[in-house]
PDB file of C-alpha atoms in Angstrom:
ATOM      1  CA  UNK A   1       8.652  38.236   7.652  1.00  0.00           C
ATOM      2  CA  UNK A   2       9.643  40.492   4.729  1.00  0.00           C
ATOM      3  CA  UNK A   3       9.624  44.265   5.056  1.00  0.00           C
ATOM      4  CA  UNK A   4       6.079  45.447   4.240  1.00  0.00           C
ATOM      5  CA  UNK A   5       6.978  48.305   1.921  1.00  0.00           C
ATOM      6  CA  UNK A   6       4.371  47.795  -0.813  1.00  0.00           C
ATOM      7  CA  UNK A   7       1.574  50.418  -0.829  1.00  0.00           C
ATOM      8  CA  UNK A   8      -1.315  49.320   1.357  1.00  0.00           C
ATOM      9  CA  UNK A   9      -3.906  49.430  -1.426  1.00  0.00           C
ATOM     10  CA  UNK A  10      -1.796  47.105  -3.566  1.00  0.00           C
ATOM     11  CA  UNK A  11      -1.397  44.720  -0.647  1.00  0.00           C
ATOM     12  CA  UNK A  12      -5.157  44.762  -0.126  1.00  0.00           C
ATOM     13  CA  UNK A  13      -5.636  43.981  -3.809  1.00  0.00           C
ATOM     14  CA  UNK A  14      -3.393  40.941  -3.517  1.00  0.00           C
ATOM     15  CA  UNK A  15      -5.248  39.868  -0.393  1.00  0.00           C
ATOM     16  CA  UNK A  16      -8.500  39.913  -2.353  1.00  0.00           C
ATOM     17  CA  UNK A  17      -6.955  38.078  -5.311  1.00  0.00           C
ATOM     18  CA  UNK A  18      -5.445  35.476  -2.998  1.00  0.00           C
ATOM     19  CA  UNK A  19      -8.744  34.997  -1.186  1.00  0.00           C
ATOM     20  CA  UNK A  20     -10.682  34.559  -4.422  1.00  0.00           C
ATOM     21  CA  UNK A  21      -8.184  32.023  -5.735  1.00  0.00           C
ATOM     22  CA  UNK A  22      -8.228  30.121  -2.461  1.00  0.00           C
ATOM     23  CA  UNK A  23     -12.011  30.095  -2.295  1.00  0.00           C
ATOM     24  CA  UNK A  24     -12.414  28.049  -5.489  1.00  0.00           C
ATOM     25  CA  UNK A  25     -13.925  24.787  -4.116  1.00  0.00           C
ATOM     26  CA  UNK A  26     -12.110  22.333  -6.363  1.00  0.00           C
ATOM     27  CA  UNK A  27     -13.399  19.327  -4.413  1.00  0.00           C
ATOM     28  CA  UNK A  28     -16.963  20.260  -5.276  1.00  0.00           C
ATOM     29  CA  UNK A  29     -16.058  21.199  -8.852  1.00  0.00           C
ATOM     30  CA  UNK A  30     -14.272  17.891  -9.477  1.00  0.00           C
ATOM     31  CA  UNK A  31     -16.965  15.699  -7.930  1.00  0.00           C
ATOM     32  CA  UNK A  32     -19.711  17.509  -9.812  1.00  0.00           C
ATOM     33  CA  UNK A  33     -17.890  17.252 -13.142  1.00  0.00           C
ATOM     34  CA  UNK A  34     -17.354  13.527 -12.598  1.00  0.00           C
ATOM     35  CA  UNK A  35     -20.931  13.077 -11.327  1.00  0.00           C
ATOM     36  CA  UNK A  36     -19.800  11.540  -8.050  1.00  0.00           C
ATOM     37  CA  UNK A  37     -22.595  13.055  -5.998  1.00  0.00           C
ATOM     38  CA  UNK A  38     -22.981  15.986  -3.632  1.00  0.00           C
ATOM     39  CA  UNK A  39     -19.720  16.195  -1.691  1.00  0.00           C
ATOM     40  CA  UNK A  40     -21.482  18.013   1.138  1.00  0.00           C
ATOM     41  CA  UNK A  41     -23.565  14.872   1.707  1.00  0.00           C
ATOM     42  CA  UNK A  42     -20.657  12.433   1.570  1.00  0.00           C
ATOM     43  CA  UNK A  43     -18.539  11.406   4.562  1.00  0.00           C
ATOM     44  CA  UNK A  44     -17.621  14.432   6.657  1.00  0.00           C
ATOM     45  CA  UNK A  45     -19.109  16.869   4.132  1.00  0.00           C
ATOM     46  CA  UNK A  46     -15.684  18.509   3.837  1.00  0.00           C
ATOM     47  CA  UNK A  47     -14.568  19.859   0.451  1.00  0.00           C
ATOM     48  CA  UNK A  48     -10.991  18.553   0.647  1.00  0.00           C
ATOM     49  CA  UNK A  49      -9.234  15.621  -1.004  1.00  0.00           C
ATOM     50  CA  UNK A  50      -9.638  13.240   1.949  1.00  0.00           C
ATOM     51  CA  UNK A  51     -13.409  13.490   1.739  1.00  0.00           C
ATOM     52  CA  UNK A  52     -13.353  13.285  -2.068  1.00  0.00           C
ATOM     53  CA  UNK A  53     -11.555   9.951  -1.599  1.00  0.00           C
ATOM     54  CA  UNK A  54     -14.647   8.700   0.203  1.00  0.00           C
ATOM     55  CA  UNK A  55     -16.476   8.771  -3.141  1.00  0.00           C
ATOM     56  CA  UNK A  56     -14.252   5.839  -4.094  1.00  0.00           C
ATOM     57  CA  UNK A  57     -12.583   7.741  -6.929  1.00  0.00           C
ATOM     58  CA  UNK A  58      -8.845   8.012  -6.242  1.00  0.00           C
ATOM     59  CA  UNK A  59      -8.271  10.080  -9.373  1.00  0.00           C
ATOM     60  CA  UNK A  60     -10.782  12.687  -8.224  1.00  0.00           C
ATOM     61  CA  UNK A  61      -9.124  12.839  -4.805  1.00  0.00           C
ATOM     62  CA  UNK A  62      -5.672  13.247  -6.378  1.00  0.00           C
ATOM     63  CA  UNK A  63      -6.946  15.987  -8.697  1.00  0.00           C
ATOM     64  CA  UNK A  64      -8.491  17.821  -5.740  1.00  0.00           C
ATOM     65  CA  UNK A  65      -5.263  17.542  -3.761  1.00  0.00           C
ATOM     66  CA  UNK A  66      -3.200  18.971  -6.619  1.00  0.00           C
ATOM     67  CA  UNK A  67      -5.644  21.744  -7.477  1.00  0.00           C
ATOM     68  CA  UNK A  68      -6.098  22.827  -3.856  1.00  0.00           C
ATOM     69  CA  UNK A  69      -2.327  22.993  -3.487  1.00  0.00           C
ATOM     70  CA  UNK A  70      -1.905  24.778  -6.802  1.00  0.00           C
ATOM     71  CA  UNK A  71      -4.276  27.612  -5.953  1.00  0.00           C
ATOM     72  CA  UNK A  72      -2.170  28.507  -2.902  1.00  0.00           C
ATOM     73  CA  UNK A  73       1.025  28.310  -4.929  1.00  0.00           C
ATOM     74  CA  UNK A  74      -0.389  30.371  -7.798  1.00  0.00           C
ATOM     75  CA  UNK A  75      -1.503  33.132  -5.422  1.00  0.00           C
ATOM     76  CA  UNK A  76       2.028  33.326  -3.978  1.00  0.00           C
ATOM     77  CA  UNK A  77       3.885  33.135  -7.274  1.00  0.00           C
ATOM     78  CA  UNK A  78       1.713  35.694  -9.045  1.00  0.00           C
ATOM     79  CA  UNK A  79       1.999  38.203  -6.209  1.00  0.00           C
ATOM     80  CA  UNK A  80       5.769  37.709  -5.956  1.00  0.00           C
ATOM     81  CA  UNK A  81       6.286  38.016  -9.726  1.00  0.00           C
ATOM     82  CA  UNK A  82       4.198  41.168 -10.121  1.00  0.00           C
ATOM     83  CA  UNK A  83       4.750  42.927  -6.789  1.00  0.00           C
ATOM     84  CA  UNK A  84       7.145  41.399  -4.274  1.00  0.00           C
ATOM     85  CA  UNK A  85       7.715  39.120  -1.302  1.00  0.00           C
ATOM     86  CA  UNK A  86       5.440  40.985   1.101  1.00  0.00           C
ATOM     87  CA  UNK A  87       2.524  40.719  -1.340  1.00  0.00           C
ATOM     88  CA  UNK A  88       3.354  37.048  -1.935  1.00  0.00           C
ATOM     89  CA  UNK A  89       3.106  36.147   1.738  1.00  0.00           C
ATOM     90  CA  UNK A  90      -0.098  38.110   2.197  1.00  0.00           C
ATOM     91  CA  UNK A  91      -1.648  36.521  -0.903  1.00  0.00           C
ATOM     92  CA  UNK A  92      -0.686  33.094   0.435  1.00  0.00           C
ATOM     93  CA  UNK A  93      -2.356  33.749   3.788  1.00  0.00           C
ATOM     94  CA  UNK A  94      -5.447  35.078   2.028  1.00  0.00           C
ATOM     95  CA  UNK A  95      -5.590  31.993  -0.213  1.00  0.00           C
ATOM     96  CA  UNK A  96      -5.509  29.758   2.852  1.00  0.00           C
ATOM     97  CA  UNK A  97      -8.342  31.735   4.451  1.00  0.00           C
ATOM     98  CA  UNK A  98     -10.271  31.613   1.185  1.00  0.00           C
ATOM     99  CA  UNK A  99     -10.074  27.822   1.133  1.00  0.00           C
ATOM    100  CA  UNK A 100     -11.118  27.476   4.774  1.00  0.00           C
ATOM    101  CA  UNK A 101     -13.780  30.201   4.727  1.00  0.00           C
ATOM    102  CA  UNK A 102     -15.108  30.627   1.149  1.00  0.00           C
ATOM    103  CA  UNK A 103     -17.842  33.205   0.853  1.00  0.00           C
ATOM    104  CA  UNK A 104     -19.582  31.091  -1.826  1.00  0.00           C
ATOM    105  CA  UNK A 105     -20.146  28.258   0.667  1.00  0.00           C
ATOM    106  CA  UNK A 106     -21.298  30.301   3.633  1.00  0.00           C
ATOM    107  CA  UNK A 107     -17.704  30.457   4.931  1.00  0.00           C
ATOM    108  CA  UNK A 108     -17.727  26.672   5.472  1.00  0.00           C
ATOM    109  CA  UNK A 109     -14.770  25.356   3.526  1.00  0.00           C
ATOM    110  CA  UNK A 110     -11.985  22.826   3.862  1.00  0.00           C
ATOM    111  CA  UNK A 111      -9.233  22.384   6.413  1.00  0.00           C
ATOM    112  CA  UNK A 112      -6.526  23.880   4.248  1.00  0.00           C
ATOM    113  CA  UNK A 113      -3.842  21.181   4.273  1.00  0.00           C
ATOM    114  CA  UNK A 114      -3.189  20.981   0.528  1.00  0.00           C
ATOM    115  CA  UNK A 115      -3.353  24.760   0.217  1.00  0.00           C
ATOM    116  CA  UNK A 116      -0.952  25.106   3.159  1.00  0.00           C
ATOM    117  CA  UNK A 117       1.527  22.773   1.466  1.00  0.00           C
ATOM    118  CA  UNK A 118       1.159  24.587  -1.859  1.00  0.00           C
ATOM    119  CA  UNK A 119       1.888  27.918  -0.196  1.00  0.00           C
ATOM    120  CA  UNK A 120       5.030  26.541   1.463  1.00  0.00           C
ATOM    121  CA  UNK A 121       6.219  24.987  -1.799  1.00  0.00           C
ATOM    122  CA  UNK A 122       5.901  28.346  -3.543  1.00  0.00           C
ATOM    123  CA  UNK A 123       7.388  30.464  -0.753  1.00  0.00           C
ATOM    124  CA  UNK A 124      10.309  28.178   0.140  1.00  0.00           C
ATOM    125  CA  UNK A 125      10.486  24.973  -1.946  1.00  0.00           C
ATOM    126  CA  UNK A 126      12.825  23.053   0.419  1.00  0.00           C
ATOM    127  CA  UNK A 127      10.507  23.763   3.353  1.00  0.00           C
ATOM    128  CA  UNK A 128       7.465  22.782   1.296  1.00  0.00           C
ATOM    129  CA  UNK A 129       9.086  19.541   0.189  1.00  0.00           C
ATOM    130  CA  UNK A 130      10.066  18.700   3.768  1.00  0.00           C
ATOM    131  CA  UNK A 131       6.502  19.375   4.932  1.00  0.00           C
ATOM    132  CA  UNK A 132       5.099  17.217   2.122  1.00  0.00           C
ATOM    133  CA  UNK A 133       7.489  14.417   3.066  1.00  0.00           C
ATOM    134  CA  UNK A 134       6.453  14.726   6.714  1.00  0.00           C
ATOM    135  CA  UNK A 135       2.801  14.435   5.697  1.00  0.00           C
ATOM    136  CA  UNK A 136       3.463  11.454   3.418  1.00  0.00           C
ATOM    137  CA  UNK A 137       5.526   9.501   5.961  1.00  0.00           C
ATOM    138  CA  UNK A 138       3.059  10.142   8.775  1.00  0.00           C
ATOM    139  CA  UNK A 139       0.100   9.081   6.639  1.00  0.00           C
ATOM    140  CA  UNK A 140       1.960   5.976   5.424  1.00  0.00           C
ATOM    141  CA  UNK A 141       2.645   4.945   9.025  1.00  0.00           C
ATOM    142  CA  UNK A 142      -0.692   5.883  10.639  1.00  0.00           C
ATOM    143  CA  UNK A 143      -3.080   5.843   7.664  1.00  0.00           C
ATOM    144  CA  UNK A 144      -4.698   8.896   9.280  1.00  0.00           C
ATOM    145  CA  UNK A 145      -4.811  11.934   6.993  1.00  0.00           C
ATOM    146  CA  UNK A 146      -5.383  14.425   9.790  1.00  0.00           C
ATOM    147  CA  UNK A 147      -2.365  13.092  11.683  1.00  0.00           C
ATOM    148  CA  UNK A 148      -0.242  13.747   8.619  1.00  0.00           C
ATOM    149  CA  UNK A 149      -1.598  17.273   8.366  1.00  0.00           C
ATOM    150  CA  UNK A 150      -0.911  18.036  12.015  1.00  0.00           C
ATOM    151  CA  UNK A 151       2.619  16.630  11.906  1.00  0.00           C
ATOM    152  CA  UNK A 152       3.433  18.491   8.681  1.00  0.00           C
ATOM    153  CA  UNK A 153       2.186  21.758  10.170  1.00  0.00           C
ATOM    154  CA  UNK A 154       3.859  21.230  13.545  1.00  0.00           C
ATOM    155  CA  UNK A 155       7.249  20.419  12.037  1.00  0.00           C
ATOM    156  CA  UNK A 156       7.121  23.101   9.336  1.00  0.00           C
ATOM    157  CA  UNK A 157       8.613  25.653  11.738  1.00  0.00           C
ATOM    158  CA  UNK A 158      11.521  23.298  12.385  1.00  0.00           C
ATOM    159  CA  UNK A 159      12.078  22.937   8.632  1.00  0.00           C
ATOM    160  CA  UNK A 160      11.975  26.726   8.216  1.00  0.00           C
ATOM    161  CA  UNK A 161      15.081  27.118  10.378  1.00  0.00           C
ATOM    162  CA  UNK A 162      16.801  23.848   9.565  1.00  0.00           C
ATOM    163  CA  UNK A 163      16.660  24.633   5.846  1.00  0.00           C
ATOM    164  CA  UNK A 164      17.516  28.327   6.173  1.00  0.00           C
ATOM    165  CA  UNK A 165      14.298  30.173   5.326  1.00  0.00           C
ATOM    166  CA  UNK A 166      13.551  32.325   8.409  1.00  0.00           C
ATOM    167  CA  UNK A 167      11.715  34.944   6.310  1.00  0.00           C
ATOM    168  CA  UNK A 168       8.672  32.647   6.201  1.00  0.00           C
ATOM    169  CA  UNK A 169       8.701  31.962   9.959  1.00  0.00           C
ATOM    170  CA  UNK A 170       5.905  34.347  10.975  1.00  0.00           C
ATOM    171  CA  UNK A 171       3.564  33.274   8.185  1.00  0.00           C
ATOM    172  CA  UNK A 172       4.447  29.645   8.865  1.00  0.00           C
ATOM    173  CA  UNK A 173       3.467  29.973  12.511  1.00  0.00           C
ATOM    174  CA  UNK A 174       0.180  31.679  11.591  1.00  0.00           C
ATOM    175  CA  UNK A 175      -0.678  28.948   9.084  1.00  0.00           C
ATOM    176  CA  UNK A 176       0.297  26.216  11.549  1.00  0.00           C
ATOM    177  CA  UNK A 177      -2.012  27.648  14.206  1.00  0.00           C
ATOM    178  CA  UNK A 178      -4.835  27.864  11.664  1.00  0.00           C
ATOM    179  CA  UNK A 179      -4.269  24.251  10.564  1.00  0.00           C
ATOM    180  CA  UNK A 180      -4.563  23.132  14.184  1.00  0.00           C
ATOM    181  CA  UNK A 181      -7.687  25.242  14.697  1.00  0.00           C
ATOM    182  CA  UNK A 182      -9.291  23.719  11.597  1.00  0.00           C
ATOM    183  CA  UNK A 183      -8.416  20.227  12.898  1.00  0.00           C
ATOM    184  CA  UNK A 184      -9.582  20.674  16.482  1.00  0.00           C
ATOM    185  CA  UNK A 185     -12.342  18.050  16.110  1.00  0.00           C
ATOM    186  CA  UNK A 186      -9.870  15.629  14.519  1.00  0.00           C
ATOM    187  CA  UNK A 187      -7.516  16.147  17.454  1.00  0.00           C
ATOM    188  CA  UNK A 188     -10.229  15.116  19.888  1.00  0.00           C
ATOM    189  CA  UNK A 189     -11.018  12.029  17.806  1.00  0.00           C
ATOM    190  CA  UNK A 190      -7.329  11.111  17.569  1.00  0.00           C
ATOM    191  CA  UNK A 191      -7.076  11.316  21.358  1.00  0.00           C
ATOM    192  CA  UNK A 192     -10.209   9.172  21.681  1.00  0.00           C
ATOM    193  CA  UNK A 193      -8.964   6.658  19.106  1.00  0.00           C
ATOM    194  CA  UNK A 194     -11.998   7.209  16.892  1.00  0.00           C
ATOM    195  CA  UNK A 195     -10.440   9.144  14.004  1.00  0.00           C
ATOM    196  CA  UNK A 196     -11.177   7.197  10.782  1.00  0.00           C
ATOM    197  CA  UNK A 197      -8.282   5.934   8.726  1.00  0.00           C
ATOM    198  CA  UNK A 198      -7.890   6.510   5.006  1.00  0.00           C
ATOM    199  CA  UNK A 199     -10.309   4.281   3.136  1.00  0.00           C
ATOM    200  CA  UNK A 200     -12.701   3.953   6.077  1.00  0.00           C
ATOM    201  CA  UNK A 201     -16.104   5.554   6.006  1.00  0.00           C
ATOM    202  CA  UNK A 202     -16.608   8.389   8.445  1.00  0.00           C
TER     203      UNK A 202
END
């Protein structure tokens, strides 16, 4: 974790900016613009890319994945560029919380996987790339999106040290715990063998 030497009010400002960026519900925006229906009434009702895929539009799902990742990365990069590393990490955490608990949707948002990966890519690109690769390989093997998310989060701490970026360890652990919390129902379904695979209806 970087030394928190930025004035507290400036850090709070970046927390608010990060939260607002993270709370943009791109899944809903994309599906509405493409007239794919009410995402809250499709599949799991989640606002993330996996549920957007259940509309049958792969392009919409890909756009949601990229945009949800980008908002986490933008929050980090803006805060780092203007203020510093402490503000960047705080803005990244706030962006993740904004995605998972957006005030505009009654604090019922997504599970934060794409935003998590975007934050890691911005904070420590090698770690982010390793986490993305972990997600991709796991999903390719299991065809279970949540399994990919859990493996990427669980192994991200390993990548932090293996690739020489210990300054993001504390934030990485916090985000990993939050990813697991957001996927607690998926974990139960994985254990029960009832977690739907990509392309299956929930």
